[in-house]
Short mmCIF file of C-alpha atoms in Angstrom, two decimals:
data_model
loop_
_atom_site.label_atom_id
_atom_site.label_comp_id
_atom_site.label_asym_id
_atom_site.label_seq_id
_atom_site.Cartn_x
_atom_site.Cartn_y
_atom_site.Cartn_z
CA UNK A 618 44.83 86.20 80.13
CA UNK A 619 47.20 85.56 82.51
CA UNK A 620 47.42 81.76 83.58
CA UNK A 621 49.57 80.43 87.26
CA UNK A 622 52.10 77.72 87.19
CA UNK A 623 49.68 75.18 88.04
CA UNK A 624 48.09 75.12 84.58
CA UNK A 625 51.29 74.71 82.62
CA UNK A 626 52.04 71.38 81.19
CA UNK A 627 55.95 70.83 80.35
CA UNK A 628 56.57 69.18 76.69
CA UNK A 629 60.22 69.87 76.39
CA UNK A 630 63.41 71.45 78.56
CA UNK A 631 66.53 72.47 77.13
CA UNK A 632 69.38 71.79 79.48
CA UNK A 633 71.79 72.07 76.83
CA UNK A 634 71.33 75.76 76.83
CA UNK A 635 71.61 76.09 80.54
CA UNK A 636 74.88 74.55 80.19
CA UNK A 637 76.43 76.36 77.37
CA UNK A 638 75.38 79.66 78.03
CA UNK A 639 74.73 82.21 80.72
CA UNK A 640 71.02 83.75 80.75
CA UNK A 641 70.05 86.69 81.22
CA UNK A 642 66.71 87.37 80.26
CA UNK A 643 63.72 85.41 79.47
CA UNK A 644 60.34 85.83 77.18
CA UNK A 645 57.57 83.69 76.76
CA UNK A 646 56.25 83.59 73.10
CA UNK A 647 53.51 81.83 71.23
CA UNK A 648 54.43 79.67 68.22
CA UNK A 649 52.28 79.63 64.89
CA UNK A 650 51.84 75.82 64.55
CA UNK A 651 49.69 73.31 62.30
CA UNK A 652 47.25 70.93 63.67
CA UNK A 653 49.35 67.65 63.38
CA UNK A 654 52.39 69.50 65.31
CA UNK A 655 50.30 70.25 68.28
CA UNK A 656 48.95 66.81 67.90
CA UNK A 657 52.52 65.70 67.99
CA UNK A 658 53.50 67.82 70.58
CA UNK A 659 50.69 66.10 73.22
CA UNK A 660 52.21 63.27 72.70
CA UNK A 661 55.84 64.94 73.64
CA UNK A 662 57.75 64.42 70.46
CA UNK A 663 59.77 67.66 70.81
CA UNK A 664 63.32 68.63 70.65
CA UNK A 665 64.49 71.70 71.61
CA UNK A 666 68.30 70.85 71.46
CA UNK A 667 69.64 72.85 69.13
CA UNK A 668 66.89 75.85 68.24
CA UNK A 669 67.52 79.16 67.90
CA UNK A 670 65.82 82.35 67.31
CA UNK A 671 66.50 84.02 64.09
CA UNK A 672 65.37 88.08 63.34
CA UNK A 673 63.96 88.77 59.86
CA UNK A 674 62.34 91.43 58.57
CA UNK A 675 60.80 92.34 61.86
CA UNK A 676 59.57 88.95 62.49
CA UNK A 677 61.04 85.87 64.92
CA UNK A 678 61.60 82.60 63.32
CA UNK A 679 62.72 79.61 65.36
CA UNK A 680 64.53 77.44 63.77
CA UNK A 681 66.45 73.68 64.70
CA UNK A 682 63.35 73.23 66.97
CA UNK A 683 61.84 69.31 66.30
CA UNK A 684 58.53 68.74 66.12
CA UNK A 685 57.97 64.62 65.03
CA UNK A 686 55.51 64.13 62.45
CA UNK A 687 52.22 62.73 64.21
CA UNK A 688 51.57 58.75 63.71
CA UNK A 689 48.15 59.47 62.04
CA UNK A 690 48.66 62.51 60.67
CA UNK A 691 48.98 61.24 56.99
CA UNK A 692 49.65 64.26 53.99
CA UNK A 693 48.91 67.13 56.54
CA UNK A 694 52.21 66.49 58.62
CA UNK A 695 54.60 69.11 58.12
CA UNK A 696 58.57 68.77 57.65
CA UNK A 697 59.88 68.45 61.48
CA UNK A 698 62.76 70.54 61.15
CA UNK A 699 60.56 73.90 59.62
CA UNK A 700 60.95 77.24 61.27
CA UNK A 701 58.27 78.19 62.71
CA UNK A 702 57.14 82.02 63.42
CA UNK A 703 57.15 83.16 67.25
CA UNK A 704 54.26 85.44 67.88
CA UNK A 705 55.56 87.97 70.12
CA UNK A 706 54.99 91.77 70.41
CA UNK A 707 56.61 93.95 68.06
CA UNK A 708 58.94 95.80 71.05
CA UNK A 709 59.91 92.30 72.30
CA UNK A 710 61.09 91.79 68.53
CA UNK A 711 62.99 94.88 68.73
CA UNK A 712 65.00 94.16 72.30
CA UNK A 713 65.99 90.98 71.47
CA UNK A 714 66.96 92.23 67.62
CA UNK A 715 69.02 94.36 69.78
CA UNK A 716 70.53 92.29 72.27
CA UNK A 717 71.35 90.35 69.75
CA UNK A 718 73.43 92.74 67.40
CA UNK A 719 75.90 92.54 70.69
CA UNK A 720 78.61 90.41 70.53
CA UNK A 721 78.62 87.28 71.90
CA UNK A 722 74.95 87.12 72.66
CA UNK A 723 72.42 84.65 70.97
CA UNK A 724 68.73 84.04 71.65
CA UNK A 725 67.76 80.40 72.88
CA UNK A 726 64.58 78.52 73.68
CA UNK A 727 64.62 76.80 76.85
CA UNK A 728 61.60 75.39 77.06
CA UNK A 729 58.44 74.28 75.24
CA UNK A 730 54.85 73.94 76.93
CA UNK A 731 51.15 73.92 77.18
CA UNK A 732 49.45 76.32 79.28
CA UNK A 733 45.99 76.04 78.85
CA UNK A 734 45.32 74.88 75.43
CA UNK A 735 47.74 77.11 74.03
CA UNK A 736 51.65 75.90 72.84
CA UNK A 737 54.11 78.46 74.45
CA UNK A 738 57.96 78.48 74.40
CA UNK A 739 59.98 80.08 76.68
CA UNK A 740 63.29 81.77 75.11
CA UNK A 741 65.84 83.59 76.43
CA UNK A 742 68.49 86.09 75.73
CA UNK A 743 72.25 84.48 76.49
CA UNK A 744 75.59 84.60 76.07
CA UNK A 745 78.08 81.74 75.54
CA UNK A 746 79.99 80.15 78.20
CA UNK A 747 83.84 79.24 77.97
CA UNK A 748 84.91 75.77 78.59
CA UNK A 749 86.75 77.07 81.76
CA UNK A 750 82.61 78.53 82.71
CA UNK A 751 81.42 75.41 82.21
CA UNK A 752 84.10 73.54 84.42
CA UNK A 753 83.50 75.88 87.07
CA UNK A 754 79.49 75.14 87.11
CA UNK A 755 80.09 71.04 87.22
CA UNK A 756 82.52 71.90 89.82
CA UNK A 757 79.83 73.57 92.00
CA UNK A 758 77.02 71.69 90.85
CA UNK A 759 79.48 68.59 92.12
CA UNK A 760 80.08 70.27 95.45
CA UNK A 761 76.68 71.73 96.19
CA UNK A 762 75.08 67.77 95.43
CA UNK A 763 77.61 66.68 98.01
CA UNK A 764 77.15 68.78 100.61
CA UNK A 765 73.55 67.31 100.15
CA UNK A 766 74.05 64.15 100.79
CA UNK A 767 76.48 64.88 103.63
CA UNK A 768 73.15 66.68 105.16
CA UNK A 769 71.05 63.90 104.06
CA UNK A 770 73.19 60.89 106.09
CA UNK A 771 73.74 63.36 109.45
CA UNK A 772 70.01 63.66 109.84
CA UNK A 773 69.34 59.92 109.51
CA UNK A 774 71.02 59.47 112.52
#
């Protein structure tokens, strides 16, 4: 059921991964959760950090993702740091098992949300950036916000 951008309700961004790696090609995946981690997740106690997607016998884990326990959730909270399954299809699981067997190249989540009532996360295929990458996207990034407010004070007057 296919739902427009409207309906989607952010939890969590990753802009850590944005600025260590270069992607190149995003999925959007379901995640097998408990009731106290959605819970926990309405309330936006999420870290996406330092998660990564892990292949194992034919199956995606995520793992390093953060879910706080919830405040009222008493013995059915889960440990935060658990890997959770991904529910994806099984040719999804297959490209990214082989993107990944490249080298260099790592699978990343980049962001967590709600679209309807359902949890979905957002991961991507990427590859790792060199420090001398990363320079060169704070130098534009720098330049490009400049030019901006160069724009911004010529128009005022």
């Amino acid at each position: 059921m296919p739902y427009d951008k409207k309906s989607q309700k952010l939890i969590a961004n990753n802009k850590k991964a944005f600025h260590d790696f270069f992607i190149e090609e995003t999925y959007q995946a379901g995640l097998e959760l408990f009731g106290t981690e959605v819970k926990s997740l309405r309330a936006g106690r999420c870290n996406l950090k330092d998660s990564y997607v892990r292949i194992e016998n034919g199956e995606a884990f995520i793992e390093g993702l953060h879910i706080s326990p919830y405040a009222n959730g008493n013995i059915f909270n889960k440990e935060p740091m658990r890997r959770k399954r991904l529910l994806l299809h099984k040719y999804e699981i297959n490209k990214l098992n082989g993107a990944v067997t490249k080298d260099g190249y790592t699978i990343v989540a980049t962001k967590i949300y709600f679209v309807g009532g359902l949890v979905k996360i957002d991961i991507a295929i990427a590859k790792g950036k060199k420090l001398y990458d990363k320079r060169e996207a704070i130098a534009k990034k720098d330049q490009r916000r400049e030019t901006e407010k160069e724009f911004k004070v010529k128009n005022l007057y």
